[in-house]
Structure formats: C-alpha cells, structure tokens
Amino acid sequence: MNFSSKLLENAVAEFSKLPGVGQKTALRLVLHLLNQEKDEVERFGSAIVKLRNEILFCKVCNNISDQHTCEICTSHKRDRSTICIVEDTRDVMAIENTNQFNGVYHVLGGLISPMDGIGPADLEIDSLLTRIAPGEVKEVIFALSATMEGDTTIFYLNKRLKDFNINISTIARGIAFGGELEYVDEITLGRSIATRVPYENSLSR
Amino acid sequence: MNFSSKLLENAVAEFSKLPGVGQKTALRLVLHLLNQEKDEVERFGSAIVKLRNEILFCKVCNNISDQHTCEICTSHKRDRSTICIVEDTRDVMAIENTNQFNGVYHVLGGLISPMDGIGPADLEIDSLLTRIAPGEVKEVIFALSATMEGDTTIFYLNKRLKDFNINISTIARGIAFGGELEYVDEITLGRSIATRVPYENSLSR
C-alpha cells in the first residue's frame, strides 16, 4: 500500500500484527481511531499498555488477576479439593459462565504442541504438581480442547498424576445440545455411541 | 463475561469499541498482546497515540499527511488542473495504486448522509471551492462510492460547481473486469447497457 504518512503506515503495521487482522482491516481500525477524540485514543493506548505492565498471574492457579491470588482461589465458597485444568483464562471465563463448577482452576498457559515448539516445561505443570502434593486434592478434571494438542497434554499429565491418589476425569465429549445428528462429524458421532451413558445419567440437572 | 481482572476487562472494553470487533474478538486480541514483550506492547500503544496526536491533514487537499502539505500536492510531476474528489484517504491510496491518475486529489472527509446527520458543512467543500476559484482547475472527477450517499454528494457538489468553467466527470460504472455477466446485479447490468461506450474507447491502454 501507498501510505501518505509514515505515522499512519506505522500504526497500520502495528495493528496488522494482531491475529486475524490484515492490512485493510488494520487501516480501517486505525482510521476509525483517528476520527475519535484525542483522550479517547489516549485511553485506548494506555488501557493495553497498563494491562501488560500491571497484570498479575494468580500464584496459586496462574489465572490472570489484579491481585497476587485471584478471587476464585481466595473465595471460601469454592471447593479446593477439585481442580479443573484449562488452557487459558478464556476457558476459566467460559466455565464460570455455566455456573456448573464450584471447584478451583489451574491455568496451564497453553497446550503441549511439538509442532509449535511448546513442551511440558513451557506450561504451568510443576506448580500443578506442587498444589496436588499435600494430598488435599481429590479430583482433577481436564477441560482441554478436543484436539491433538489437548489430547497430548491430557496423556502427559495423566502419566504425571497417576502416582497421586486422585480421581482423574475429562469433560464429556459428544454431540452438542441442540445439535442435529446429520451435521455431526463421523468421529464425534462414532465416539458418542461408543461412550454412551445410561439414560438417567444423561438428564441435565 | 466474567472477567477475573479489571485491567483485562478495561482493555477488552476499549478494543470492543473498534468497528467490527465484538467482545470475543477483543478478548482474543488483548490476550495476544498480553503474550507479547512489554516493549512490543508499548510500541503498539504509542504508535496509535502518536498518530492521533501528531497527524496533520494537507492544507491543500485535506489528505492525511506528516507535513502541512502532502507529497502529492507538493510534487512537480502532478497535474494541478485535474482534481479527483474522494471520500477519504483510503480512496487516495486505492487510486494511487492503479498508477492511472496523475492529477491531484481533494479529500472530502465523508459523504453527505442525512441519515447519519452529515451535511455539506461537515465536509471539506468550502476548501474545494476555494481551490477551484482561481481558475486554474480544468477538470473535476468524482471518484465516490456508487451509493445513495455518494450520489447525493455528487448531486450537491455538481450544483455548487456548475458556475465554474470546468469539466465535471465521474468514474465509469459498469461490470467489473473479470466479472461474469450472470452474477452482475440488474441495476449495474441495466445501466452498463444504457451507458455503453464505443468499442475503441473501451480498450484499456
């Protein structure tokens, strides 16, 4: 593109680095911000810089937090004997929105992915084992994506956890509620038949 | 959404204000930035703030520029007797990329749109008339979107320009190069028949 201004070109280049944002979209976003009031743009710029500089990660569960220990980990209403293992903070938010889980979380900060050069040492696995070691944890639930990376991570962690006396489970996989059978992929459908559950257990509470 | 951090919520709220960016996309972008180095994020934040604070608009054509007069308006190679009227800087960039235009531009900064409360007074129309008044301009080309707003703006400007002794034209409308007839909408196809051009004129140079 032929930019009439270096400042504009620079701002567009920065926006283009965001995932899923091409040069045309970046230009649209930048021109939108250019039309806003100066203090509005100042607020936008400082919000992200402030977040990056001041954000903390809960020293218990590694979730994004404003404090050294997050609200979930400090809450007296949560069941500390059940740990749900997730990839990142988005998964914590998604599960919290369901109101179906009253335990605590452990955020791995990624999944094992040899293709991307991410190994167990890059994830928050040691801190998980440290949490489990005292023996108060009774159950660990894997709530990871049903992908190659998710399965690899579960396989690895399952091996590391088998010496502890805890129940290990994964969230149920199968057809989605409201999903029409003819549109479900073969693997999901096949597995959902193989792992069928007694009717009484399938009723949502 | 249930944010675990006020800082995160704040940054996501700022990103959500961007056009076409919903809360989920905003969260994805913010988490991406959170994974970058601090100085990388600093550069992102300052690029947009610096742009907003330091950007200039060419005092001749109103295009975005780093100087008080833009490169096109100061260039001795450009034909100052032909002014191409466009909506915003993106259109200047698009036309410059074609290498088919050697005149100068005038950026209106928008289109007349009563629905959005944008009238002639909100656009750079007085500065256009001031440019044309001395009599050096021979032709004005309207390169505006073929929408209701574009047509309204052309209609209004045409009336304001008719007292000057200049040629007024609009960019050609019709089927796109490479476009298959069966997929062209009826209005475009109908108008392209009504405004057909002699075969020799249609050959691209």
Coordinates of C-alpha atoms in Angstrom, one line a residue:
Chain A
M1 CA 0.0 0.0 0.0
N2 CA 1.0 3.6 -0.7
F3 CA 0.7 5.4 2.5
S4 CA 0.6 9.2 2.5
S5 CA 2.1 9.3 6.0
K6 CA 4.8 7.4 7.9
L7 CA 2.8 7.8 11.2
L8 CA -0.2 6.1 9.5
E9 CA 1.9 3.4 8.0
N10 CA 3.5 2.7 11.3
A11 CA 0.1 2.5 13.2
V12 CA -1.3 0.2 10.5
A13 CA 1.8 -2.0 10.7
E14 CA 1.3 -2.4 14.4
F15 CA -2.4 -3.3 14.0
S16 CA -1.5 -5.8 11.2
K17 CA 0.5 -7.8 13.7
L18 CA -2.7 -8.8 15.6
P19 CA -4.0 -12.2 14.8
G20 CA -6.6 -12.3 12.0
V21 CA -6.1 -8.6 11.2
G22 CA -4.9 -7.9 7.6
Q23 CA -3.6 -4.6 6.3
K24 CA -7.0 -3.5 5.0
T25 CA -8.7 -4.2 8.3
A26 CA -5.8 -2.6 10.2
L27 CA -6.2 0.6 8.1
R28 CA -10.0 0.7 8.8
L29 CA -9.4 0.3 12.5
V30 CA -6.7 3.0 12.5
L31 CA -8.8 5.5 10.5
H32 CA -11.6 4.8 13.0
L33 CA -9.4 5.7 15.9
L34 CA -8.1 8.8 14.0
N35 CA -11.7 10.0 14.0
Q36 CA -12.0 9.8 17.7
E37 CA -11.2 12.4 20.3
K38 CA -7.6 12.6 21.5
D39 CA -8.3 11.5 25.0
E40 CA -10.4 8.6 23.7
V41 CA -7.4 7.3 21.8
E42 CA -5.1 8.0 24.8
R43 CA -7.4 5.8 26.8
F44 CA -7.3 3.1 24.2
G45 CA -3.5 3.1 24.1
S46 CA -3.0 3.3 27.8
A47 CA -5.5 0.5 28.6
I48 CA -3.5 -2.1 26.8
V49 CA -0.1 -0.8 28.0
K50 CA -1.3 -0.6 31.6
L51 CA -2.7 -4.2 31.3
R52 CA 0.6 -5.5 30.0
N53 CA 2.7 -3.7 32.6
E54 CA 0.5 -4.2 35.7
I55 CA -1.2 -7.6 35.1
L56 CA -0.5 -10.3 37.7
F57 CA -1.0 -14.0 37.4
C58 CA -2.5 -15.8 40.5
K59 CA 0.3 -17.5 42.2
V60 CA -1.9 -20.5 43.0
C61 CA -3.8 -21.2 39.8
N62 CA -1.9 -19.0 37.3
N63 CA -5.1 -17.2 36.1
I64 CA -4.9 -13.6 35.0
S65 CA -5.7 -11.4 38.1
D66 CA -5.3 -8.0 39.6
Q67 CA -4.1 -9.5 42.8
H68 CA -1.3 -11.9 43.7
T69 CA -4.0 -14.5 44.5
C70 CA -7.2 -14.5 42.3
E71 CA -10.8 -14.1 43.6
I72 CA -11.6 -17.8 42.9
C73 CA -8.6 -19.1 44.8
T74 CA -9.3 -16.8 47.8
S75 CA -13.0 -17.5 47.9
H76 CA -14.2 -19.6 50.9
K77 CA -17.2 -20.8 48.9
R78 CA -15.1 -22.8 46.4
D79 CA -14.2 -26.4 46.8
R80 CA -10.4 -26.7 46.9
S81 CA -10.4 -30.5 46.5
T82 CA -11.5 -30.3 42.9
I83 CA -9.1 -28.7 40.3
C84 CA -10.2 -28.1 36.8
I85 CA -7.3 -27.9 34.4
V86 CA -7.7 -25.4 31.5
E87 CA -5.6 -23.9 28.8
D88 CA -6.1 -20.2 29.4
T89 CA -8.2 -17.6 31.1
R90 CA -10.8 -17.7 28.3
D91 CA -11.7 -21.2 29.4
V92 CA -12.0 -20.2 33.0
M93 CA -14.4 -17.5 31.9
A94 CA -16.4 -19.9 29.8
I95 CA -16.7 -22.5 32.6
E96 CA -17.6 -19.8 35.1
N97 CA -20.4 -18.6 32.9
T98 CA -22.0 -22.1 33.0
N99 CA -22.4 -21.9 36.9
Q100 CA -21.9 -25.7 36.9
F101 CA -18.5 -25.8 38.6
N102 CA -17.7 -24.9 42.2
G103 CA -14.1 -26.1 42.4
V104 CA -10.9 -24.2 41.6
Y105 CA -8.9 -23.9 38.4
H106 CA -5.4 -24.4 37.2
V107 CA -4.4 -22.5 34.1
L108 CA -1.7 -24.3 32.1
G109 CA -1.0 -21.3 29.9
G110 CA -1.0 -23.4 26.7
L111 CA -1.0 -26.9 25.5
I112 CA 1.8 -29.3 24.6
S113 CA 2.5 -28.8 20.9
P114 CA 5.7 -30.2 19.5
M115 CA 4.9 -28.5 16.1
D116 CA 5.0 -25.1 17.8
G117 CA 7.9 -26.0 20.0
I118 CA 5.8 -26.0 23.2
G119 CA 6.9 -28.7 25.6
P120 CA 5.8 -29.6 29.2
A121 CA 8.5 -27.2 30.6
D122 CA 6.7 -24.2 29.0
L123 CA 3.5 -24.9 30.8
E124 CA 2.5 -24.5 34.5
I125 CA 2.9 -28.2 35.3
D126 CA 5.3 -28.1 38.2
S127 CA 3.1 -25.6 40.0
L128 CA 0.2 -28.0 39.5
L129 CA 2.1 -31.0 41.0
T130 CA 3.1 -28.8 43.9
R131 CA -0.6 -28.0 44.5
I132 CA -1.6 -31.6 44.4
A133 CA 1.3 -33.0 46.5
P134 CA -0.1 -32.1 50.0
G135 CA -2.9 -34.6 49.4
E136 CA -5.9 -32.3 49.8
V137 CA -6.9 -32.5 46.2
K138 CA -9.4 -35.4 45.5
E139 CA -10.2 -34.8 41.8
V140 CA -8.7 -33.3 38.7
I141 CA -10.9 -32.5 35.7
F142 CA -9.3 -32.0 32.3
A143 CA -11.2 -29.3 30.4
L144 CA -9.0 -29.0 27.4
S145 CA -9.8 -28.7 23.7
A146 CA -10.6 -32.0 21.9
T147 CA -7.6 -31.5 19.6
M148 CA -4.3 -33.3 19.1
E149 CA -2.6 -30.8 21.4
G150 CA -5.3 -31.1 24.1
D151 CA -5.2 -34.9 24.0
T152 CA -1.4 -35.0 24.1
T153 CA -1.4 -32.7 27.1
I154 CA -4.0 -34.9 28.9
F155 CA -1.9 -38.0 28.1
Y156 CA 1.2 -36.4 29.5
L157 CA -0.4 -35.0 32.6
N158 CA -2.3 -38.3 33.3
K159 CA 1.0 -40.1 33.5
R160 CA 2.5 -37.5 35.8
L161 CA -0.6 -37.6 38.0
K162 CA -1.1 -41.4 38.3
D163 CA 1.2 -41.7 41.4
F164 CA -1.2 -39.4 43.4
N165 CA -4.3 -40.8 44.9
I166 CA -6.8 -38.7 43.0
N167 CA -9.7 -39.2 40.6
I168 CA -8.9 -38.0 37.1
S169 CA -11.7 -37.2 34.6
T170 CA -12.2 -35.2 31.4
I171 CA -15.2 -33.2 30.4
A172 CA -17.7 -35.2 28.4
R173 CA -17.4 -35.3 24.6
G174 CA -20.2 -36.0 22.3
I175 CA -22.8 -34.2 20.2
A176 CA -23.7 -30.7 21.3
F177 CA -27.0 -29.9 22.9
G178 CA -29.3 -28.7 20.1
G179 CA -27.0 -30.4 17.5
E180 CA -28.7 -32.2 14.6
L181 CA -27.3 -35.6 14.0
E182 CA -26.9 -35.3 10.3
Y183 CA -24.4 -32.4 10.7
V184 CA -22.3 -34.1 13.4
D185 CA -18.9 -35.3 12.1
E186 CA -18.3 -39.0 12.0
I187 CA -15.6 -39.2 14.7
T188 CA -17.8 -37.3 17.2
L189 CA -20.8 -39.4 16.4
G190 CA -18.9 -42.7 16.4
R191 CA -17.3 -41.9 19.8
S192 CA -20.6 -40.7 21.3
I193 CA -22.1 -44.1 20.5
A194 CA -19.1 -46.0 21.9
T195 CA -19.2 -43.9 25.1
R196 CA -23.0 -43.8 25.5
V197 CA -24.3 -43.1 29.0
P198 CA -27.4 -44.6 30.9
Y199 CA -30.5 -42.5 30.1
E200 CA -30.9 -41.4 33.7
N201 CA -27.4 -40.0 33.9
S202 CA -27.9 -38.1 30.7
L203 CA -30.7 -35.9 32.1
S204 CA -29.4 -32.4 32.8
R205 CA -29.8 -31.4 36.4
Chain B
M1 CA -18.5 -12.1 30.5
N2 CA -16.9 -12.8 33.9
F3 CA -13.5 -11.2 33.9
S4 CA -11.0 -12.2 36.5
S5 CA -9.3 -8.8 36.3
K6 CA -10.5 -5.2 36.0
L7 CA -7.4 -4.3 33.9
L8 CA -8.3 -7.1 31.4
E9 CA -12.0 -6.1 31.3
N10 CA -11.0 -2.5 30.7
A11 CA -8.6 -3.4 27.8
V12 CA -11.3 -5.6 26.3
A13 CA -13.9 -2.9 26.5
E14 CA -11.6 -0.5 24.7
F15 CA -11.0 -3.0 21.9
S16 CA -14.7 -3.7 21.6
K17 CA -15.3 -0.1 20.6
L18 CA -13.5 -0.7 17.3
P19 CA -15.8 -1.3 14.3
G20 CA -16.5 -5.0 13.6
V21 CA -14.8 -6.1 16.8
G22 CA -17.0 -7.9 19.3
Q23 CA -16.2 -8.9 22.9
K24 CA -14.8 -12.4 22.0
T25 CA -12.5 -11.0 19.2
A26 CA -11.5 -8.2 21.6
L27 CA -10.5 -10.7 24.2
R28 CA -8.5 -12.7 21.7
L29 CA -6.6 -9.6 20.6
V30 CA -5.9 -8.5 24.1
L31 CA -4.7 -11.9 25.2
H32 CA -2.4 -12.0 22.2
L33 CA -0.9 -8.6 23.2
L34 CA -0.6 -9.9 26.8
N35 CA 1.7 -12.6 25.5
Q36 CA 4.0 -10.1 23.7
E37 CA 7.0 -8.5 25.2
K38 CA 6.4 -5.3 27.2
D39 CA 8.2 -3.0 24.7
E40 CA 6.3 -4.6 21.9
V41 CA 3.0 -3.6 23.5
E42 CA 4.4 -0.2 24.4
R43 CA 5.2 0.3 20.7
F44 CA 1.7 -0.8 19.8
G45 CA 0.1 1.6 22.2
S46 CA 2.3 4.6 21.4
A47 CA 2.0 4.1 17.6
I48 CA -1.7 4.9 17.7
V49 CA -1.5 7.6 20.3
K50 CA 1.4 9.3 18.4
L51 CA -0.6 9.0 15.2
R52 CA -3.6 10.7 16.7
N53 CA -1.6 13.5 18.4
E54 CA 0.8 14.3 15.6
I55 CA -1.1 13.6 12.4
L56 CA -1.6 16.5 10.0
F57 CA -4.1 17.0 7.2
C58 CA -2.7 18.5 4.0
K59 CA -3.9 22.1 4.0
V60 CA -4.5 21.9 0.2
C61 CA -6.3 18.6 -0.3
N62 CA -7.1 17.5 3.3
N63 CA -5.4 14.2 2.9
I64 CA -3.6 12.6 5.9
S65 CA 0.0 13.7 5.9
D66 CA 3.1 14.1 8.0
Q67 CA 3.6 17.6 6.6
H68 CA 1.4 20.6 6.3
T69 CA 1.2 20.0 2.6
C70 CA 1.2 16.4 1.4
E71 CA 3.7 14.8 -1.1
I72 CA 1.2 14.7 -3.9
C73 CA 0.3 18.4 -3.6
T74 CA 3.9 19.4 -3.4
S75 CA 5.1 17.2 -6.3
H76 CA 6.0 19.0 -9.6
K77 CA 5.1 15.9 -11.6
R78 CA 1.4 16.1 -10.8
D79 CA -1.1 17.9 -13.0
R80 CA -2.8 20.5 -10.8
S81 CA -5.5 21.3 -13.3
T82 CA -7.3 18.0 -12.6
I83 CA -8.8 17.3 -9.2
C84 CA -10.1 13.9 -8.2
I85 CA -12.7 14.2 -5.4
V86 CA -12.7 11.3 -3.0
E87 CA -14.3 10.4 0.4
D88 CA -11.2 9.5 2.4
T89 CA -7.5 8.7 2.4
R90 CA -8.2 5.0 1.6
D91 CA -9.6 6.1 -1.8
V92 CA -6.5 8.1 -2.5
M93 CA -4.4 5.0 -1.7
A94 CA -6.6 2.8 -3.9
I95 CA -6.4 5.2 -6.9
E96 CA -2.6 5.8 -6.4
N97 CA -2.2 2.0 -6.6
T98 CA -3.7 2.0 -10.1
N99 CA -1.0 4.3 -11.5
Q100 CA -3.7 5.7 -13.8
F101 CA -4.1 9.1 -12.4
N102 CA -1.6 12.0 -12.5
G103 CA -3.7 14.8 -11.2
V104 CA -4.3 15.9 -7.6
Y105 CA -6.9 14.9 -5.0
H106 CA -9.4 16.5 -2.7
V107 CA -10.4 14.5 0.3
L108 CA -14.0 15.4 1.5
G109 CA -13.6 13.6 4.8
G110 CA -17.0 11.8 4.3
L111 CA -20.2 11.8 2.2
I112 CA -23.4 13.8 2.6
S113 CA -25.7 11.5 4.7
P114 CA -28.8 13.0 6.2
M115 CA -29.4 9.6 8.0
D116 CA -26.2 10.0 9.9
G117 CA -26.6 13.7 10.4
I118 CA -23.7 14.6 8.0
G119 CA -24.4 17.7 5.9
P120 CA -22.3 19.7 3.4
A121 CA -21.0 21.8 6.3
D122 CA -19.3 18.8 7.8
L123 CA -17.3 18.1 4.7
E124 CA -14.3 19.9 3.1
I125 CA -16.4 21.6 0.5
D126 CA -15.5 25.3 1.1
S127 CA -11.8 24.5 0.8
L128 CA -12.6 22.7 -2.6
L129 CA -14.4 25.8 -3.9
T130 CA -11.5 28.0 -2.7
R131 CA -9.1 25.8 -4.7
I132 CA -11.2 26.0 -7.8
A133 CA -12.0 29.7 -7.7
P134 CA -8.6 31.0 -9.1
G135 CA -9.5 29.3 -12.4
E136 CA -6.5 27.0 -12.9
V137 CA -8.6 23.8 -12.4
K138 CA -9.9 22.5 -15.7
E139 CA -11.5 19.2 -14.6
V140 CA -13.1 17.7 -11.5
I141 CA -13.5 13.9 -11.4
F142 CA -15.9 12.4 -8.8
A143 CA -14.5 9.1 -7.5
L144 CA -17.1 8.4 -4.9
S145 CA -18.9 5.2 -3.9
A146 CA -21.9 4.3 -6.1
T147 CA -24.2 4.5 -3.1
M148 CA -27.1 6.8 -2.1
E149 CA -24.6 8.9 -0.1
G150 CA -22.1 9.1 -2.9
D151 CA -24.8 10.1 -5.4
T152 CA -26.2 12.7 -3.1
T153 CA -22.8 14.2 -2.6
I154 CA -22.1 14.3 -6.4
F155 CA -25.6 15.9 -7.0
Y156 CA -24.9 18.6 -4.4
L157 CA -21.3 19.3 -5.5
N158 CA -22.3 19.4 -9.2
K159 CA -24.8 22.2 -8.4
R160 CA -22.1 24.1 -6.4
L161 CA -19.5 23.6 -9.2
K162 CA -21.7 24.5 -12.2
D163 CA -20.9 28.2 -12.1
F164 CA -17.2 27.5 -12.6
N165 CA -16.0 26.8 -16.2
I166 CA -14.7 23.3 -15.6
N167 CA -15.4 19.8 -16.9
I168 CA -17.1 17.6 -14.4
S169 CA -17.0 13.8 -14.7
T170 CA -17.5 10.7 -12.6
I171 CA -15.5 7.5 -12.7
A172 CA -17.1 4.9 -15.0
R173 CA -19.7 2.5 -13.5
G174 CA -20.4 -0.9 -15.0
I175 CA -19.4 -4.5 -14.8
A176 CA -16.0 -5.2 -13.2
F177 CA -13.2 -6.5 -15.3
G178 CA -13.2 -10.3 -15.0
G179 CA -16.9 -10.1 -13.8
E180 CA -19.2 -12.8 -15.2
L181 CA -22.4 -11.4 -16.6
E182 CA -24.8 -13.8 -14.8
Y183 CA -23.6 -12.7 -11.4
V184 CA -23.8 -8.9 -12.1
D185 CA -26.8 -7.3 -10.3
E186 CA -29.6 -6.0 -12.5
I187 CA -29.1 -2.3 -11.9
T188 CA -25.4 -2.4 -12.8
L189 CA -26.1 -4.5 -15.9
G190 CA -29.0 -2.3 -17.0
R191 CA -27.0 0.9 -16.5
S192 CA -24.0 -0.6 -18.2
I193 CA -26.1 -1.2 -21.3
A194 CA -27.6 2.3 -21.2
T195 CA -24.2 3.9 -20.8
R196 CA -22.4 1.7 -23.3
V197 CA -19.2 3.1 -24.9
P198 CA -17.8 2.8 -28.5
Y199 CA -15.6 -0.3 -28.7
E200 CA -12.4 1.6 -29.4
N201 CA -12.9 3.6 -26.2
S202 CA -13.4 0.5 -24.2
L203 CA -9.9 -0.9 -24.9
S204 CA -7.7 -0.4 -21.9
R205 CA -4.5 1.5 -22.6

